[in-house]
């Protein structure tokens, strides 16, 4: 009895294991289909995988950013007065260091702004910490040189951005003309992309953020404190000092040009967005029918090619959408003479056929 009961129980267990097999009647053999299939990461919990991938990407990005800052940013950007208390100016300096260490920042832009920030920190040290007397003769001359270096680079940058804004306006005019051409959408789209790629550059939000943050750093380290102390000094001065006046104008001009750079970058970004919304977005909507358009163009081209191969030289400029009429001519002049009984000039024959 025990053997029979155990055999019955074993058969029941095997039948349960074979529920997913191809044969439902066979309960005494191992199932052909695995009851517990392998885990497929692509089919199971896609949101969880995306979160894990995003977390890994963020972690690697932070590691690269920390490496860039340790190697290329921190050794070159250091305040000249480390004993100064940690204030908002230092917080802004740490923020711009993190931004310069971003892996997506272009190397040339990083190096240029490292130089600008170093000159700004040096200007802060010369103006506020080299002498007990504010804007002494020696400090004024040295500060004027540093301010001139910063100002000259910002003026160059402002000119480049202004040229980009003008180029974007001119490209918009050209794209408006291209969009009205009587050609296929594929041809118009190719022409528009050629014009844009040749004359415009893609705006980078990271660069605009860098300009804005550098303005805050300049205000915190030089501009605001200088204006407060300089205003008090002007009231106390009996005789105006030419060197101090020139330095004051350069300090204010740096702030003005830097603000204009940010405005021009915003104008350029807005111009590119307008171009994309007015010309490329409608073109992309029409390109959804591109396979049909290409097929029609190919069929028309094939028809013209076949007709040219049969009658060469007679289909140079066929009218689109209209059937091309094939003029019927005699095979030779002998057949024409036998039909009319007399020869007909070539000019009269062409006029008659026309």
Short mmCIF file of C-alpha atoms in Angstrom, two decimals:
data_model
loop_
_atom_site.label_atom_id
_atom_site.label_comp_id
_atom_site.label_asym_id
_atom_site.label_seq_id
_atom_site.Cartn_x
_atom_site.Cartn_y
_atom_site.Cartn_z
CA UNK A 1 0.00 0.00 0.00
CA UNK A 2 2.83 2.37 0.79
CA UNK A 3 4.43 1.75 -2.56
CA UNK A 4 1.19 2.40 -4.39
CA UNK A 5 0.42 5.53 -2.42
CA UNK A 6 3.91 6.90 -2.98
CA UNK A 7 3.65 6.10 -6.66
CA UNK A 8 0.33 7.95 -6.87
CA UNK A 9 1.78 10.97 -5.08
CA UNK A 10 4.83 10.95 -7.37
CA UNK A 11 2.56 10.87 -10.42
CA UNK A 12 0.59 13.82 -9.06
CA UNK A 13 3.78 15.83 -8.52
CA UNK A 14 4.99 15.05 -12.03
CA UNK A 15 1.66 16.05 -13.49
CA UNK A 16 1.87 19.41 -11.74
CA UNK A 17 5.40 19.98 -13.06
CA UNK A 18 4.26 19.10 -16.58
CA UNK A 19 1.38 21.59 -16.70
CA UNK A 20 3.33 23.92 -18.98
CA UNK A 21 4.65 21.17 -21.24
CA UNK A 22 3.45 20.51 -24.78
CA UNK A 23 1.59 17.32 -23.80
CA UNK A 24 -1.04 17.50 -21.08
CA UNK A 25 -1.62 13.72 -20.98
CA UNK A 26 1.95 12.58 -20.24
CA UNK A 27 2.47 12.76 -16.47
CA UNK A 28 5.34 10.32 -16.11
CA UNK A 29 8.14 12.11 -17.97
CA UNK A 30 10.10 15.30 -17.46
CA UNK A 31 8.32 18.28 -19.08
CA UNK A 32 9.74 19.43 -22.40
CA UNK A 33 9.23 23.15 -21.57
CA UNK A 34 11.10 24.75 -18.70
CA UNK A 35 8.52 25.68 -16.01
CA UNK A 36 10.76 28.55 -14.84
CA UNK A 37 12.13 30.31 -17.97
CA UNK A 38 15.20 32.53 -17.91
CA UNK A 39 14.73 36.11 -16.74
CA UNK A 40 14.57 38.61 -19.61
CA UNK A 41 15.80 42.03 -18.49
CA UNK A 42 14.35 43.73 -21.58
CA UNK A 43 10.82 42.48 -20.91
CA UNK A 44 10.66 42.72 -17.12
CA UNK A 45 10.57 45.96 -15.14
CA UNK A 46 11.83 48.42 -17.80
CA UNK A 47 11.32 51.42 -15.51
CA UNK A 48 13.58 49.90 -12.88
CA UNK A 49 16.30 49.27 -15.47
CA UNK A 50 16.03 52.85 -16.70
CA UNK A 51 16.40 54.16 -13.16
CA UNK A 52 19.46 51.98 -12.58
CA UNK A 53 21.01 53.13 -15.85
CA UNK A 54 20.33 56.78 -14.99
CA UNK A 55 21.88 56.27 -11.56
CA UNK A 56 25.02 54.73 -13.05
CA UNK A 57 25.27 57.52 -15.63
CA UNK A 58 24.96 60.14 -12.88
CA UNK A 59 27.58 58.40 -10.74
CA UNK A 60 30.10 58.13 -13.58
CA UNK A 61 29.42 61.76 -14.56
CA UNK A 62 30.14 62.93 -11.02
CA UNK A 63 33.34 60.89 -10.93
CA UNK A 64 34.55 62.43 -14.19
CA UNK A 65 33.55 65.91 -12.99
CA UNK A 66 35.50 65.45 -9.77
CA UNK A 67 38.54 64.25 -11.72
CA UNK A 68 38.42 67.26 -14.07
CA UNK A 69 38.08 69.67 -11.17
CA UNK A 70 40.95 68.07 -9.25
CA UNK A 71 43.31 68.12 -12.24
CA UNK A 72 42.41 71.20 -14.28
CA UNK A 73 40.31 73.62 -12.19
CA UNK A 74 41.33 73.67 -8.53
CA UNK A 75 45.12 73.95 -9.11
CA UNK A 76 44.60 77.08 -11.23
CA UNK A 77 41.71 78.86 -9.46
CA UNK A 78 42.60 79.69 -5.86
CA UNK A 79 41.82 82.87 -3.90
CA UNK A 80 44.90 84.96 -3.20
CA UNK A 81 43.84 85.53 0.40
CA UNK A 82 43.01 82.11 1.91
CA UNK A 83 42.49 83.60 5.36
CA UNK A 84 39.40 85.51 4.23
CA UNK A 85 36.16 84.24 5.82
CA UNK A 86 33.94 81.94 3.76
CA UNK A 87 31.23 84.20 2.34
CA UNK A 88 28.83 84.28 -0.62
CA UNK A 89 31.72 85.12 -2.92
CA UNK A 90 33.41 81.84 -2.01
CA UNK A 91 30.16 79.94 -2.54
CA UNK A 92 29.89 81.40 -6.03
CA UNK A 93 33.53 80.53 -6.70
CA UNK A 94 32.90 76.91 -5.72
CA UNK A 95 29.81 76.84 -7.95
CA UNK A 96 31.70 78.09 -11.00
CA UNK A 97 34.45 75.55 -10.32
CA UNK A 98 31.86 72.77 -10.43
CA UNK A 99 30.44 74.18 -13.65
CA UNK A 100 33.87 74.38 -15.29
CA UNK A 101 34.50 70.76 -14.30
CA UNK A 102 31.40 69.57 -16.16
CA UNK A 103 32.44 66.89 -18.72
CA UNK A 104 30.22 68.51 -21.37
CA UNK A 105 32.13 71.80 -21.15
CA UNK A 106 34.39 72.38 -24.14
CA UNK A 107 38.08 72.43 -23.28
CA UNK A 108 38.74 75.78 -24.98
CA UNK A 109 35.88 77.44 -23.09
CA UNK A 110 37.11 75.94 -19.81
CA UNK A 111 40.65 77.26 -20.29
CA UNK A 112 39.47 80.73 -21.32
CA UNK A 113 37.24 81.14 -18.29
CA UNK A 114 39.91 79.79 -15.96
CA UNK A 115 42.13 82.64 -17.16
CA UNK A 116 39.29 85.16 -16.72
CA UNK A 117 38.53 83.99 -13.18
CA UNK A 118 42.21 84.07 -12.22
CA UNK A 119 42.50 87.66 -13.45
CA UNK A 120 39.33 88.55 -11.52
CA UNK A 121 40.72 87.07 -8.30
CA UNK A 122 44.04 88.80 -8.90
CA UNK A 123 42.21 92.09 -9.47
CA UNK A 124 40.38 91.58 -6.18
CA UNK A 125 43.66 91.01 -4.37
CA UNK A 126 45.37 94.07 -5.91
CA UNK A 127 42.49 96.48 -5.27
CA UNK A 128 41.47 95.44 -1.76
CA UNK A 129 44.45 93.73 -0.09
CA UNK A 130 47.75 95.11 -1.40
CA UNK A 131 47.68 98.38 0.50
CA UNK A 132 45.95 99.93 3.47
CA UNK A 133 45.12 102.92 1.31
CA UNK A 134 42.39 102.26 -1.24
CA UNK A 135 43.60 102.67 -4.84
CA UNK A 136 47.13 103.85 -4.23
CA UNK A 137 49.16 104.84 -7.30
CA UNK A 138 50.98 101.51 -7.72
CA UNK A 139 47.90 99.39 -7.11
CA UNK A 140 45.83 101.54 -9.47
CA UNK A 141 48.26 101.01 -12.36
CA UNK A 142 48.46 97.24 -11.79
CA UNK A 143 44.69 96.93 -11.44
CA UNK A 144 44.16 98.91 -14.63
CA UNK A 145 46.28 96.38 -16.58
CA UNK A 146 44.29 93.43 -15.21
CA UNK A 147 40.98 95.14 -15.93
CA UNK A 148 42.09 95.92 -19.48
CA UNK A 149 42.90 92.23 -20.11
CA UNK A 150 39.48 91.10 -18.87
CA UNK A 151 37.70 93.85 -20.79
CA UNK A 152 39.47 93.13 -24.09
CA UNK A 153 38.49 89.46 -24.01
CA UNK A 154 34.87 90.23 -23.12
CA UNK A 155 34.66 92.79 -25.93
CA UNK A 156 35.91 90.14 -28.36
CA UNK A 157 33.34 87.66 -27.04
CA UNK A 158 30.55 90.24 -27.32
CA UNK A 159 31.49 90.89 -30.95
CA UNK A 160 31.35 87.18 -31.74
CA UNK A 161 27.93 86.81 -30.14
CA UNK A 162 26.61 89.89 -31.92
CA UNK A 163 27.78 88.45 -35.25
CA UNK A 164 25.96 85.22 -34.44
CA UNK A 165 22.73 87.12 -33.77
CA UNK A 166 23.03 88.95 -37.12
CA UNK A 167 23.79 85.65 -38.89
CA UNK A 168 20.70 84.06 -37.33
CA UNK A 169 18.53 86.91 -38.61
CA UNK A 170 19.97 86.56 -42.12
CA UNK A 171 19.54 82.78 -42.07
CA UNK A 172 15.88 83.24 -41.13
CA UNK A 173 15.38 85.39 -44.25
CA UNK A 174 17.04 82.78 -46.47
CA UNK A 175 15.02 79.95 -44.93
CA UNK A 176 11.82 81.88 -45.56
CA UNK A 177 12.70 82.02 -49.26
CA UNK A 178 13.70 78.35 -49.38
CA UNK A 179 10.47 77.26 -47.69
CA UNK A 180 8.45 78.91 -50.48
CA UNK A 181 10.24 77.16 -53.34
CA UNK A 182 8.19 74.87 -55.60
CA UNK A 183 10.25 71.77 -54.90
CA UNK A 184 9.75 68.61 -52.88
CA UNK A 185 9.90 68.81 -49.11
CA UNK A 186 12.99 66.59 -49.09
CA UNK A 187 14.88 69.01 -51.33
CA UNK A 188 13.78 72.02 -49.30
CA UNK A 189 14.76 70.31 -46.06
CA UNK A 190 18.22 69.46 -47.41
CA UNK A 191 18.76 73.06 -48.50
CA UNK A 192 17.62 74.42 -45.14
CA UNK A 193 19.94 72.11 -43.20
CA UNK A 194 22.83 73.09 -45.48
CA UNK A 195 22.25 76.79 -44.82
CA UNK A 196 21.93 76.35 -41.05
CA UNK A 197 24.95 74.07 -40.66
CA UNK A 198 27.11 76.46 -42.70
CA UNK A 199 26.25 79.67 -40.82
CA UNK A 200 24.91 78.83 -37.35
CA UNK A 201 26.24 77.04 -34.30
CA UNK A 202 24.18 75.16 -31.77
CA UNK A 203 23.64 77.25 -28.62
CA UNK A 204 24.76 75.60 -25.41
CA UNK A 205 22.78 76.25 -22.20
CA UNK A 206 25.92 75.33 -20.27
CA UNK A 207 27.79 78.30 -21.77
CA UNK A 208 24.98 80.72 -21.03
CA UNK A 209 24.91 79.47 -17.44
CA UNK A 210 28.67 79.98 -17.27
CA UNK A 211 28.34 83.60 -18.41
CA UNK A 212 25.63 84.28 -15.84
CA UNK A 213 27.60 82.69 -13.02
CA UNK A 214 30.78 84.54 -13.99
CA UNK A 215 28.83 87.81 -13.80
CA UNK A 216 27.80 86.93 -10.24
CA UNK A 217 31.39 86.05 -9.34
CA UNK A 218 32.65 89.34 -10.78
CA UNK A 219 30.00 91.32 -8.89
CA UNK A 220 30.75 89.57 -5.60
CA UNK A 221 34.55 89.73 -5.80
CA UNK A 222 35.18 93.09 -7.51
CA UNK A 223 32.32 95.20 -8.87
CA UNK A 224 29.98 95.78 -5.92
CA UNK A 225 32.64 96.32 -3.27
CA UNK A 226 34.65 98.57 -5.58
CA UNK A 227 31.66 100.82 -6.29
CA UNK A 228 30.84 101.22 -2.61
CA UNK A 229 34.36 102.18 -1.64
CA UNK A 230 34.99 104.25 -4.75
CA UNK A 231 31.85 106.32 -4.24
CA UNK A 232 32.98 107.20 -0.74
CA UNK A 233 36.46 108.01 -2.02
CA UNK A 234 35.13 110.33 -4.74
CA UNK A 235 33.29 112.38 -2.13
CA UNK A 236 36.47 112.71 -0.05
CA UNK A 237 38.79 113.56 -2.94
CA UNK A 238 39.60 117.19 -3.47
CA UNK A 239 41.48 116.75 -6.75
CA UNK A 240 40.33 114.02 -9.18
CA UNK A 241 42.97 111.37 -9.92
CA UNK A 242 43.10 110.39 -13.59
CA UNK A 243 44.34 106.85 -12.91
CA UNK A 244 41.49 106.08 -10.52
CA UNK A 245 38.93 107.50 -12.94
CA UNK A 246 40.26 105.27 -15.73
CA UNK A 247 40.17 102.19 -13.48
CA UNK A 248 36.61 102.98 -12.38
CA UNK A 249 35.45 103.24 -15.97
CA UNK A 250 37.06 99.90 -16.82
CA UNK A 251 35.50 98.17 -13.82
CA UNK A 252 32.06 99.44 -14.85
CA UNK A 253 32.69 98.65 -18.54
CA UNK A 254 33.50 95.02 -17.70
CA UNK A 255 30.13 94.65 -15.99
CA UNK A 256 28.35 96.35 -18.90
CA UNK A 257 29.99 94.24 -21.62
CA UNK A 258 29.47 91.02 -19.66
CA UNK A 259 25.78 91.83 -19.28
CA UNK A 260 25.55 92.52 -23.01
CA UNK A 261 27.17 89.14 -23.74
CA UNK A 262 24.46 87.40 -21.74
CA UNK A 263 21.75 89.36 -23.55
CA UNK A 264 23.21 88.53 -26.98
CA UNK A 265 23.46 84.86 -26.06
CA UNK A 266 19.79 84.92 -25.05
CA UNK A 267 18.87 86.62 -28.34
CA UNK A 268 20.82 84.03 -30.31
CA UNK A 269 19.19 81.16 -28.44
CA UNK A 270 15.75 82.62 -29.06
CA UNK A 271 16.53 83.13 -32.77
CA UNK A 272 17.54 79.48 -33.19
CA UNK A 273 14.39 78.32 -31.40
CA UNK A 274 12.28 80.52 -33.67
CA UNK A 275 13.97 79.07 -36.76
CA UNK A 276 13.31 75.56 -35.55
CA UNK A 277 9.65 76.29 -34.77
CA UNK A 278 8.87 78.23 -37.96
CA UNK A 279 10.75 76.19 -40.56
CA UNK A 280 12.10 72.86 -39.35
CA UNK A 281 9.12 71.70 -37.29
CA UNK A 282 6.67 72.06 -40.25
CA UNK A 283 9.21 70.38 -42.54
CA UNK A 284 9.53 67.44 -40.18
CA UNK A 285 5.75 67.05 -40.16
CA UNK A 286 5.71 66.94 -43.95
CA UNK A 287 8.61 64.50 -44.04
CA UNK A 288 6.31 61.85 -42.58
CA UNK A 289 5.07 61.43 -46.18
CA UNK A 290 8.62 61.31 -47.53
CA UNK A 291 8.51 57.65 -48.72
CA UNK A 292 5.53 58.38 -50.97
CA UNK A 293 7.18 61.54 -52.30
CA UNK A 294 10.42 59.73 -53.06
CA UNK A 295 8.51 56.93 -54.79
CA UNK A 296 6.66 59.42 -57.00
CA UNK A 297 9.92 61.18 -57.91
CA UNK A 298 11.57 57.86 -58.68
CA UNK A 299 8.69 56.70 -60.89
CA UNK A 300 8.70 59.99 -62.80
CA UNK A 301 12.46 59.83 -63.24
CA UNK A 302 12.31 56.23 -64.42
CA UNK A 303 9.61 57.10 -66.98
CA UNK A 304 11.66 59.98 -68.37
CA UNK A 305 14.78 57.82 -68.52
CA UNK A 306 12.95 55.07 -70.42
CA UNK A 307 11.54 57.53 -72.94
CA UNK A 308 14.92 59.15 -73.47
CA UNK A 309 16.48 55.78 -74.16
CA UNK A 310 13.87 55.13 -76.87
CA UNK A 311 13.85 58.66 -78.36
CA UNK A 312 17.11 60.38 -77.39
CA UNK A 313 17.22 64.18 -77.38
CA UNK A 314 13.45 64.76 -77.37
CA UNK A 315 12.73 64.87 -73.61
CA UNK A 316 15.18 67.37 -72.18
CA UNK A 317 12.62 69.41 -70.20
CA UNK A 318 9.29 67.58 -69.87
CA UNK A 319 6.43 69.32 -68.07
CA UNK A 320 5.77 67.81 -64.65
CA UNK A 321 2.38 66.20 -64.25
CA UNK A 322 1.63 66.24 -68.02
CA UNK A 323 1.91 63.49 -70.57
CA UNK A 324 4.77 64.04 -72.99
CA UNK A 325 3.67 63.89 -76.63
CA UNK A 326 5.91 61.90 -78.92
CA UNK A 327 5.98 63.40 -82.45
CA UNK A 328 5.54 60.85 -85.19
CA UNK A 329 8.12 61.23 -87.92
CA UNK A 330 8.78 59.24 -91.05
CA UNK A 331 11.52 56.72 -90.81
CA UNK A 332 13.32 58.15 -93.82
CA UNK A 333 12.94 60.71 -96.55
CA UNK A 334 12.23 58.04 -99.18
CA UNK A 335 8.99 57.04 -97.45
CA UNK A 336 8.00 60.71 -97.18
CA UNK A 337 8.60 61.28 -100.92
CA UNK A 338 6.55 58.22 -101.82
CA UNK A 339 3.64 59.49 -99.74
CA UNK A 340 3.56 63.15 -100.83
CA UNK A 341 5.09 62.78 -104.23
CA UNK A 342 7.40 65.72 -103.57
CA UNK A 343 10.02 66.76 -101.06
CA UNK A 344 9.09 68.99 -98.13
CA UNK A 345 11.64 71.33 -96.52
CA UNK A 346 12.73 70.45 -92.94
CA UNK A 347 11.51 73.81 -91.58
CA UNK A 348 8.03 73.34 -93.04
CA UNK A 349 7.91 69.83 -91.61
CA UNK A 350 8.75 71.08 -88.11
CA UNK A 351 6.13 73.85 -88.35
CA UNK A 352 3.48 71.40 -89.52
CA UNK A 353 4.26 69.03 -86.67
CA UNK A 354 4.20 71.86 -84.15
#
